[in-house]
Tab-separated table of C-alpha atoms and ligand atoms in Angstrom:
chain	number	residue	atom	x	y	z
V	26	MET	CA	-17.411	-11.174	-11.932
V	27	SER	CA	-14.055	-9.444	-11.144
V	28	VAL	CA	-11.496	-9.272	-13.332
V	29	HIS	CA	-9.418	-10.627	-10.394
V	30	SER	CA	-11.293	-13.565	-10.612
V	31	PHE	CA	-10.062	-15.087	-13.970
V	32	ILE	CA	-6.243	-14.673	-12.787
V	33	ARG	CA	-4.699	-18.399	-11.652
V	34	GLU	CA	-4.990	-19.043	-7.820
V	35	ASP	CA	-1.775	-20.245	-7.821
V	36	ILE	CA	-0.045	-16.791	-9.310
V	37	GLN	CA	-2.964	-14.736	-6.745
V	38	ALA	CA	-1.162	-16.908	-3.833
V	39	LEU	CA	2.436	-15.765	-4.813
V	40	THR	CA	4.620	-12.769	-3.540
V	41	ALA	CA	6.536	-10.537	-5.905
V	42	TYR	CA	10.453	-10.949	-5.993
V	43	PRO	CA	11.481	-8.654	-3.460
V	44	ILE	CA	14.073	-5.956	-4.617
V	45	ALA	CA	15.704	-3.911	-2.001
V	46	ASN	CA	14.653	-0.226	-2.216
V	47	ILE	CA	17.403	1.809	-0.108
V	48	PRO	CA	19.110	4.897	-0.066
V	49	LYS	CA	21.988	5.703	-2.396
V	50	ASP	CA	24.317	6.088	0.523
V	51	PHE	CA	23.848	2.431	1.875
V	52	ILE	CA	26.805	-0.252	1.323
V	53	LYS	CA	24.698	-2.814	-0.893
V	54	LEU	CA	25.865	-6.084	-0.072
V	55	ASP	CA	22.848	-8.276	-0.889
V	56	ALA	CA	22.679	-9.175	-4.481
V	57	MET	CA	26.405	-10.533	-5.611
V	58	GLU	CA	26.648	-7.145	-7.729
V	59	VAL	CA	30.295	-5.739	-8.019
V	60	PRO	CA	31.008	-2.855	-6.509
V	61	TYR	CA	33.302	-1.600	-9.112
V	62	THR	CA	32.621	0.393	-12.428
V	63	PHE	CA	34.544	0.822	-15.443
V	64	PRO	CA	36.600	3.699	-15.004
V	65	GLU	CA	36.124	7.621	-16.018
V	66	THR	CA	37.593	7.064	-19.485
V	67	LEU	CA	35.982	4.048	-20.420
V	68	GLN	CA	33.082	4.848	-19.307
V	69	GLN	CA	33.432	7.822	-21.806
V	70	GLU	CA	34.286	5.558	-24.869
V	71	LEU	CA	30.968	3.226	-23.724
V	72	ALA	CA	28.853	6.527	-24.155
V	73	GLN	CA	30.180	6.949	-27.040
V	74	ARG	CA	29.546	3.686	-28.292
V	75	LEU	CA	26.014	3.549	-27.058
V	76	SER	CA	25.018	7.220	-28.409
V	77	GLN	CA	25.706	5.094	-32.345
V	78	THR	CA	23.807	2.045	-31.564
V	79	GLU	CA	20.631	1.841	-34.071
V	80	ILE	CA	18.122	2.538	-31.458
V	81	ASN	CA	15.664	2.460	-34.158
V	82	ARG	CA	16.312	-0.663	-35.370
V	83	TYR	CA	15.281	-4.362	-33.511
V	84	PRO	CA	18.044	-6.022	-32.114
V	85	ASN	CA	19.119	-8.908	-34.095
V	86	PRO	CA	21.511	-10.766	-31.261
V	87	ALA	CA	22.549	-13.429	-33.447
V	88	ASN	CA	24.441	-11.256	-35.395
V	89	SER	CA	25.500	-8.764	-32.848
V	90	GLY	CA	28.719	-10.134	-32.542
V	91	LEU	CA	27.850	-10.997	-28.729
V	92	ILE	CA	27.650	-14.588	-29.334
V	93	GLU	CA	31.134	-14.955	-31.049
V	94	ALA	CA	32.686	-12.750	-28.493
V	95	LEU	CA	31.443	-14.828	-25.705
V	96	ARG	CA	32.450	-18.117	-27.186
V	97	GLU	CA	36.124	-16.054	-27.491
V	98	THR	CA	36.328	-14.777	-24.415
V	99	PHE	CA	35.218	-17.704	-22.175
V	100	SER	CA	36.363	-20.468	-24.078
V	101	ILE	CA	33.109	-22.263	-24.989
V	102	PRO	CA	33.726	-25.262	-27.498
V	103	LEU	CA	32.867	-24.876	-31.121
V	104	ASP	CA	30.386	-27.393	-31.105
V	105	ALA	CA	28.264	-25.715	-28.146
V	106	GLN	CA	25.578	-23.423	-29.444
V	107	ILE	CA	24.794	-20.635	-27.131
V	108	ALA	CA	21.602	-19.065	-26.300
V	109	LEU	CA	21.085	-15.147	-25.163
V	110	GLY	CA	19.184	-14.275	-22.315
V	111	ASN	CA	17.512	-11.216	-20.449
V	112	GLY	CA	19.694	-12.185	-17.783
V	113	SER	CA	19.991	-16.306	-17.143
V	114	ASP	CA	16.687	-15.853	-14.999
V	115	GLU	CA	15.169	-15.627	-18.273
V	116	LEU	CA	16.551	-18.587	-19.576
V	117	ILE	CA	15.708	-20.437	-16.443
V	118	GLN	CA	12.425	-19.889	-17.572
V	119	LEU	CA	12.496	-20.850	-21.049
V	120	ILE	CA	14.687	-24.228	-20.025
V	121	THR	CA	11.965	-25.099	-17.715
V	122	GLN	CA	8.917	-23.954	-20.260
V	123	LEU	CA	10.760	-26.192	-22.840
V	124	VAL	CA	10.057	-29.536	-20.800
V	125	ALA	CA	7.135	-28.783	-19.125
V	126	LYS	CA	4.798	-31.646	-19.742
V	127	PRO	CA	2.169	-32.770	-17.884
V	128	ASN	CA	3.320	-34.697	-15.165
V	129	ALA	CA	7.066	-33.560	-15.936
V	130	ASN	CA	9.419	-33.266	-12.585
V	131	MET	CA	11.919	-30.539	-11.460
V	132	LEU	CA	14.658	-31.797	-9.505
V	133	CYS	CA	16.935	-29.502	-7.483
V	134	ILE	CA	18.749	-29.254	-4.113
V	135	GLU	CA	17.586	-27.333	-1.137
V	136	PRO	CA	18.451	-24.487	0.033
V	137	SER	CA	19.632	-23.250	-3.878
V	138	PHE	CA	18.335	-20.490	-6.313
V	139	VAL	CA	14.907	-19.741	-5.479
V	140	MET	CA	13.728	-18.876	-8.997
V	141	TYR	CA	14.178	-22.261	-10.355
V	142	ARG	CA	11.514	-23.833	-7.745
V	143	HIS	CA	9.548	-20.644	-8.672
V	144	ASN	CA	9.641	-21.156	-12.701
V	145	ALA	CA	8.732	-24.943	-11.950
V	146	ALA	CA	5.399	-23.810	-10.114
V	147	LEU	CA	4.952	-21.224	-13.022
V	148	PHE	CA	4.804	-23.417	-15.650
V	149	GLY	CA	3.685	-26.836	-13.508
V	150	LEU	CA	6.421	-29.019	-13.468
V	151	ASN	CA	6.262	-31.110	-10.151
V	152	TYR	CA	8.735	-29.665	-8.293
V	153	ILE	CA	11.460	-32.097	-6.124
V	154	GLY	CA	13.511	-30.388	-3.726
V	155	LEU	CA	15.814	-32.683	-1.870
V	156	PRO	CA	18.225	-30.889	1.363
V	157	LEU	CA	21.799	-30.568	1.477
V	158	HIS	CA	24.054	-32.201	4.376
V	159	GLU	CA	24.480	-29.328	7.231
V	160	ASP	CA	27.486	-28.620	5.666
V	161	PHE	CA	25.340	-28.205	2.513
V	162	THR	CA	27.552	-30.570	0.951
V	163	LEU	CA	25.810	-32.392	-1.534
V	164	ASN	CA	23.721	-36.142	-0.544
V	165	ILE	CA	24.724	-37.626	-3.671
V	166	GLU	CA	23.387	-40.904	-2.755
V	167	ALA	CA	19.750	-39.079	-2.167
V	168	VAL	CA	20.109	-37.006	-5.503
V	169	LEU	CA	20.981	-40.656	-7.646
V	170	GLN	CA	18.172	-42.036	-5.812
V	171	ALA	CA	15.825	-39.559	-6.838
V	172	ILE	CA	16.931	-39.237	-10.558
V	173	GLU	CA	16.207	-42.890	-10.545
V	174	GLN	CA	12.809	-43.082	-8.808
V	175	HIS	CA	11.609	-39.512	-10.620
V	176	ARG	CA	13.144	-39.574	-13.973
V	177	PRO	CA	13.255	-35.601	-13.825
V	178	ALA	CA	12.915	-33.656	-17.189
V	179	LEU	CA	14.942	-31.060	-15.795
V	180	THR	CA	17.503	-30.808	-13.043
V	181	PHE	CA	19.481	-27.395	-11.717
V	182	ILE	CA	22.444	-27.577	-10.218
V	183	ALA	CA	24.300	-24.208	-9.535
V	184	TYR	CA	27.978	-24.668	-9.299
V	185	PRO	CA	29.029	-23.223	-6.978
V	186	ASN	CA	25.400	-23.232	-5.094
V	187	ASN	CA	23.560	-20.160	-4.111
V	188	PRO	CA	22.896	-18.840	-1.227
V	189	THR	CA	25.649	-21.022	-0.173
V	190	GLY	CA	28.468	-20.309	-1.602
V	191	VAL	CA	29.652	-24.061	-0.882
V	192	ARG	CA	30.594	-25.648	-4.561
V	193	PHE	CA	30.001	-29.361	-4.883
V	194	GLN	CA	32.505	-32.270	-6.269
V	195	ARG	CA	32.890	-32.333	-9.858
V	196	GLU	CA	32.545	-35.714	-10.133
V	197	GLN	CA	29.167	-35.952	-8.180
V	198	ILE	CA	27.925	-33.485	-10.908
V	199	GLU	CA	29.580	-35.700	-13.293
V	200	GLN	CA	27.276	-38.528	-11.739
V	201	ILE	CA	24.141	-36.125	-11.954
V	202	ILE	CA	24.700	-35.620	-15.791
V	203	GLU	CA	25.231	-39.403	-16.405
V	204	LYS	CA	22.557	-40.845	-14.475
V	205	SER	CA	19.882	-38.445	-15.564
V	206	SER	CA	18.640	-39.201	-18.801
V	207	GLY	CA	16.342	-35.450	-18.691
V	208	LEU	CA	18.218	-31.775	-18.776
V	209	VAL	CA	20.379	-30.982	-16.451
V	210	VAL	CA	21.712	-27.114	-16.136
V	211	VAL	CA	25.251	-26.399	-14.348
V	212	ASP	CA	24.266	-23.191	-13.352
V	213	GLU	CA	27.319	-20.984	-13.243
V	214	ALA	CA	26.699	-17.855	-12.299
V	215	TYR	CA	29.521	-17.748	-10.354
V	216	GLY	CA	31.554	-19.263	-12.233
V	217	ALA	CA	34.109	-16.828	-12.994
V	218	PHE	CA	35.119	-16.751	-9.032
V	219	ASN	CA	35.433	-20.459	-9.188
V	220	ASP	CA	38.535	-22.662	-10.214
V	221	ASP	CA	36.528	-25.239	-12.203
V	222	SER	CA	33.873	-25.204	-15.068
V	223	PHE	CA	31.419	-27.670	-17.574
V	224	MET	CA	31.905	-24.998	-19.782
V	225	ASN	CA	34.130	-27.513	-21.851
V	226	LEU	CA	31.669	-30.228	-21.759
V	227	ALA	CA	28.537	-28.280	-23.346
V	228	GLY	CA	27.797	-29.531	-27.185
V	229	GLN	CA	28.879	-33.200	-26.040
V	230	TYR	CA	26.268	-34.162	-24.005
V	231	GLU	CA	22.697	-34.310	-25.726
V	232	ASN	CA	21.345	-33.627	-21.810
V	233	LEU	CA	23.983	-30.834	-20.423
V	234	ILE	CA	23.381	-26.960	-20.370
V	235	VAL	CA	26.059	-24.905	-18.842
V	236	MET	CA	24.314	-21.275	-18.228
V	237	ARG	CA	25.754	-18.080	-17.331
V	238	THR	CA	25.647	-14.598	-16.895
V	239	LEU	CA	27.574	-11.131	-17.015
V	240	SER	CA	25.455	-10.073	-13.699
V	241	LYS	CA	27.908	-11.630	-11.552
V	242	ILE	CA	31.234	-10.105	-13.110
V	243	GLY	CA	30.055	-6.349	-12.953
V	244	PHE	CA	27.246	-6.026	-15.535
V	245	ALA	CA	23.889	-7.006	-13.576
V	246	GLY	CA	22.516	-3.751	-14.766
V	247	LEU	CA	22.969	-5.082	-18.849
V	248	ARG	CA	20.568	-8.516	-17.928
V	249	ILE	CA	23.065	-10.541	-20.135
V	250	GLY	CA	22.786	-14.101	-19.702
V	251	TYR	CA	24.215	-17.070	-21.703
V	252	ALA	CA	23.735	-20.993	-22.110
V	253	ALA	CA	25.607	-23.305	-24.023
V	254	GLY	CA	24.701	-26.853	-25.153
V	255	HIS	CA	24.230	-29.313	-27.494
V	256	VAL	CA	22.850	-28.281	-31.083
V	257	MET	CA	19.681	-30.745	-30.759
V	258	VAL	CA	18.162	-29.386	-27.872
V	259	MET	CA	19.207	-25.225	-28.225
V	260	ASN	CA	17.423	-25.258	-31.793
V	261	GLU	CA	14.198	-26.614	-29.552
V	262	LEU	CA	14.996	-23.723	-27.126
V	263	ALA	CA	15.415	-21.535	-29.974
V	264	LYS	CA	11.998	-21.913	-30.793
V	265	ILE	CA	10.632	-20.460	-28.081
V	266	ILE	CA	12.910	-17.288	-27.401
V	267	PRO	CA	11.470	-14.309	-27.942
V	268	PRO	CA	12.651	-12.849	-30.926
V	269	TYR	CA	13.613	-9.796	-29.399
V	270	ASN	CA	14.165	-10.231	-25.776
V	271	MET	CA	17.656	-9.162	-25.953
V	272	ASN	CA	18.035	-5.213	-26.324
V	273	GLN	CA	20.293	-3.052	-28.605
V	274	LEU	CA	22.036	-0.865	-25.973
V	275	SER	CA	22.865	-4.380	-23.552
V	276	LEU	CA	23.942	-5.713	-26.717
V	277	GLU	CA	26.769	-3.213	-27.432
V	278	ALA	CA	27.126	-2.682	-23.877
V	279	ALA	CA	28.277	-6.353	-23.147
V	280	ARG	CA	30.502	-6.393	-26.261
V	281	PHE	CA	31.894	-3.344	-25.190
V	282	ALA	CA	32.722	-4.743	-21.547
V	283	LEU	CA	34.171	-8.240	-22.955
V	284	GLU	CA	36.457	-5.953	-25.518
V	285	HIS	CA	37.950	-4.355	-21.698
V	286	ILE	CA	37.336	-8.284	-20.039
V	287	ASP	CA	41.159	-7.415	-18.641
V	288	VAL	CA	39.414	-4.666	-16.289
V	289	VAL	CA	36.975	-7.146	-15.108
V	290	HIS	CA	39.376	-9.544	-14.420
V	291	GLN	CA	40.818	-7.155	-12.492
V	292	HIS	CA	37.863	-6.676	-10.331
V	293	ILE	CA	37.193	-10.339	-9.909
V	294	ASP	CA	40.856	-10.567	-8.768
V	295	LEU	CA	40.221	-7.768	-5.952
V	296	LEU	CA	37.088	-9.859	-4.886
V	297	LYS	CA	38.740	-12.844	-4.922
V	298	ASN	CA	41.478	-11.760	-2.561
V	299	GLU	CA	38.984	-10.058	-0.336
V	300	ARG	CA	36.975	-13.310	-0.054
V	301	GLU	CA	40.375	-14.864	1.289
V	302	ARG	CA	40.942	-11.937	3.353
V	303	MET	CA	37.290	-11.872	4.936
V	304	ASN	CA	37.427	-15.847	5.132
V	305	GLN	CA	39.925	-15.444	7.438
V	306	ASN	CA	38.710	-12.456	9.366
V	307	LEU	CA	35.281	-13.871	9.510
V	308	ALA	CA	36.696	-17.319	11.231
V	309	GLN	CA	38.434	-15.416	13.857
V	310	ILE	CA	35.498	-13.677	14.942
V	311	HIS	CA	34.010	-16.321	18.042
V	312	GLY	CA	30.897	-17.162	17.130
V	313	ILE	CA	31.034	-17.023	13.804
V	314	THR	CA	30.463	-20.287	11.327
V	315	VAL	CA	32.103	-19.672	7.940
V	316	PHE	CA	31.291	-21.974	5.053
V	317	PRO	CA	33.515	-22.134	2.081
V	318	SER	CA	32.900	-20.198	-0.526
V	319	LYS	CA	34.304	-20.098	-4.617
V	320	ALA	CA	31.618	-17.523	-5.453
V	321	ASN	CA	31.621	-13.685	-4.763
V	322	PHE	CA	29.716	-14.057	-1.399
V	323	ILE	CA	30.048	-15.646	1.907
V	324	THR	CA	27.498	-17.410	3.842
V	325	ILE	CA	27.692	-17.173	7.211
V	326	ARG	CA	26.144	-18.168	10.739
V	327	LEU	CA	26.287	-16.470	13.551
V	328	PRO	CA	24.563	-16.634	17.405
V	329	ASP	CA	21.401	-14.285	16.346
V	330	ALA	CA	21.193	-13.667	12.319
V	331	GLU	CA	18.429	-11.660	12.838
V	332	THR	CA	19.703	-9.250	15.407
V	333	ALA	CA	23.006	-9.007	13.227
V	334	PHE	CA	21.399	-7.920	10.475
V	335	ASN	CA	19.434	-5.085	12.175
V	336	GLN	CA	22.647	-3.911	13.700
V	337	LEU	CA	24.384	-4.033	9.867
V	338	TYR	CA	21.336	-2.197	8.788
V	339	GLU	CA	21.844	0.743	11.426
V	340	GLN	CA	24.965	1.141	10.084
V	341	ARG	CA	23.638	1.396	6.728
V	342	ILE	CA	24.889	-1.667	5.657
V	343	LEU	CA	22.408	-4.232	3.498
V	344	VAL	CA	23.483	-7.865	3.211
V	345	LYS	CA	21.292	-10.904	2.298
V	346	LYS	CA	19.146	-12.744	6.003
V	347	LEU	CA	18.720	-16.194	5.039
V	348	HIS	CA	17.976	-16.941	8.441
V	349	GLY	CA	14.077	-18.202	7.872
V	350	SER	CA	13.983	-18.938	4.174
V	351	HIS	CA	14.950	-22.578	4.480
V	352	ALA	CA	15.563	-24.672	8.093
V	353	LEU	CA	19.235	-25.567	6.870
V	354	LEU	CA	20.114	-21.741	6.760
V	355	HIS	CA	18.989	-21.067	10.265
V	356	ASP	CA	20.875	-18.250	11.724
V	357	CYS	CA	22.684	-17.546	8.481
V	358	LEU	CA	23.329	-14.392	6.607
V	359	ARG	CA	24.827	-14.045	2.741
V	360	LEU	CA	27.586	-11.346	2.724
V	361	THR	CA	28.187	-10.121	-0.630
V	362	LEU	CA	31.660	-9.157	-1.081
V	363	GLY	CA	32.508	-5.277	-1.660
V	364	THR	CA	35.606	-3.255	-1.672
V	365	PRO	CA	38.043	-3.759	0.812
V	366	GLU	CA	36.218	-0.754	2.707
V	367	GLN	CA	32.988	-1.903	2.700
V	368	ASN	CA	33.605	-5.523	4.029
V	369	ASN	CA	36.033	-3.949	6.846
V	370	ALA	CA	32.703	-2.093	7.567
V	371	VAL	CA	31.016	-5.534	7.639
V	372	LEU	CA	33.560	-7.274	9.813
V	373	GLU	CA	33.475	-4.029	12.596
V	374	VAL	CA	29.611	-4.683	12.783
V	375	LEU	CA	30.037	-8.542	13.500
V	376	LYS	CA	32.976	-8.393	16.002
V	377	THR	CA	30.816	-5.920	18.170
V	378	HIS	CA	27.534	-8.372	17.453
V	379	CYS	CA	29.333	-11.271	18.720
V	380	GLN	CA	31.389	-9.599	21.103
V	381	ASN	CA	28.271	-8.572	22.742
V	382	GLN	CA	26.698	-11.656	22.307
V	383	GLN	CA	29.258	-13.508	24.721
V	384	LYS	CA	28.791	-10.749	27.417
V	385	ASN	CA	25.380	-10.997	27.595
V	386	HIS	CA	26.142	-14.708	27.449
V	387	LEU	CA	22.997	-15.932	28.595
V	388	PRO	CA	22.949	-20.198	28.766
V	389	ALA	CA	22.217	-21.674	25.463
V	390	THR	CA	18.468	-22.078	26.839
V	391	SER	CA	17.838	-18.522	26.705
V	392	LYS	CA	15.932	-17.993	23.575
V	393	THR	CA	13.761	-21.057	24.194
V	394	SER	CA	13.157	-20.435	27.694
V	395	LYS	CA	12.230	-16.659	26.843
V	396	LYS	CA	9.771	-18.388	24.440
V	397	TRP	CA	8.487	-20.057	27.074
V	398	ILE	CA	7.750	-17.473	29.015
V	399	ALA	CA	6.141	-15.484	26.258
V	400	ILE	CA	3.716	-18.290	25.622
V	401	ILE	CA	2.722	-18.875	29.464
V	402	ALA	CA	1.819	-15.103	29.531
V	403	ALA	CA	0.052	-15.642	26.645
V	404	ILE	CA	-1.854	-18.247	28.369
V	405	VAL	CA	-2.458	-16.135	31.163
V	406	VAL	CA	-4.061	-13.284	29.661
V	407	LEU	CA	-6.194	-15.391	27.453
V	408	ALA	CA	-7.881	-17.213	31.095
V	409	ALA	CA	-8.150	-13.691	32.692
V	410	LEU	CA	-10.571	-12.552	29.205
V	411	LEU	CA	-12.076	-15.833	29.345
V	412	ILE	CA	-13.088	-15.450	32.953
V	413	LEU	CA	-14.534	-11.989	32.304
V	414	LEU	CA	-16.334	-12.977	29.666
V	415	TYR	CA	-17.309	-15.569	31.678
V	416	LEU	CA	-18.403	-13.122	34.993
V	417	ASN	CA	-20.074	-10.634	32.233
V	418	ASN	CA	-22.105	-13.169	30.806
V	419	LEU	CA	-23.461	-14.173	34.221
V	420	GLN	CA	-24.703	-10.576	35.243
V	421	HIS	CA	-26.715	-10.751	32.177
V	422	ILE	CA	-28.482	-13.952	32.884
S	523	PLP	C1	22.112	-14.185	-9.536
S	523	PLP	C2	21.606	-15.746	-10.039
S	523	PLP	C3	21.520	-15.888	-11.621
S	523	PLP	C4	20.517	-14.913	-12.095
S	523	PLP	O1	21.090	-14.368	-13.296
S	523	PLP	P1	20.888	-12.870	-14.121
S	523	PLP	O2	22.070	-13.112	-15.195
S	523	PLP	O3	21.153	-11.995	-13.350
S	523	PLP	O4	19.193	-13.183	-14.195
S	523	PLP	C5	21.162	-17.307	-12.083
S	523	PLP	N1	21.676	-18.280	-11.036
S	523	PLP	C6	22.152	-18.068	-9.870
S	523	PLP	C7	22.291	-19.291	-9.151
S	523	PLP	C8	22.083	-16.742	-9.602
S	523	PLP	O5	22.845	-16.682	-8.369
């Protein structure tokens, strides 16, 4: 018997999370990375610090100083307990494991961050995905009703949401927390670009965990995520966090980053300005719908996302093609905000794309009629083949 047959069938059926492999000279706007790095002098200083890090020793996240630095920098309440994860991805996994009893339910809205569902599948939770409205706002009645009906052990809400960029109403999230007896994780991966947060409530509600990451503010490579919550829950979570999940170099680099949070804030401000500018410019392009974003990306709908994606790619720009990943995301692209020059390059391609779309303006049915022509052609070919086959058989009789 092959080893393969011992591997869980549901895992065999999965596909690995795709990480884009693109040449260095590409403009990479697919994964909400910050286009800016520390200036040369700070890089030198960081190199010096890292060279002195005790990589011969196991890391001790609890007394690395990072937890205190996070609390101080991001105003995390004193009565909230903080857990560190190797990226918030790891925390999503651990929190899921924490409640993964048989028949436990996970509630999410759709479309949202794909790792929630992935972890539900991995740890055997029933996944309940409730669709958003067409404009990507929350269908709060459906959510509250589902909480009552399914009593989810765990609810994930990204605030603002990924991949849509839309921020739900604060009161709606509060209702969800109040109504749930299970854990509610408010995932604030994009919190730095938002002007609202649930962090001030962390530690107060037994069922609330507020999760954040350094990834989307310029340090995706460090893999530092953190979660703040009630002492009781976080003490249980602490039992399943692998003892050495954080590495010495990342802990040191993260502390360094927080010491220079002013530089980080400058980058965030640049991106927020770009968000405004891009928002206006995109909205002026005929044929593009812009969804209001509170994150460092903008999700748009255009006449033909597939073609637009390819045209951007030909210009060596990689964005995220959302089209095809969820029915509500038809003809959507997600544009991570880059430098002004990078963003202008995106605008140029999209302008040309939309102008061309208008020029060869075919009637609205063109796509469907093309599809029908293809289907009829296929039927004709098939019929011809069958006739040939039939005639061929006749000869043999
Ligand atoms: C990017 C992202 C994460 C993962 O962040 P890491 O800390 O890099 O693992 C979590 N949640 C949402 C909504 C994200 O968009």
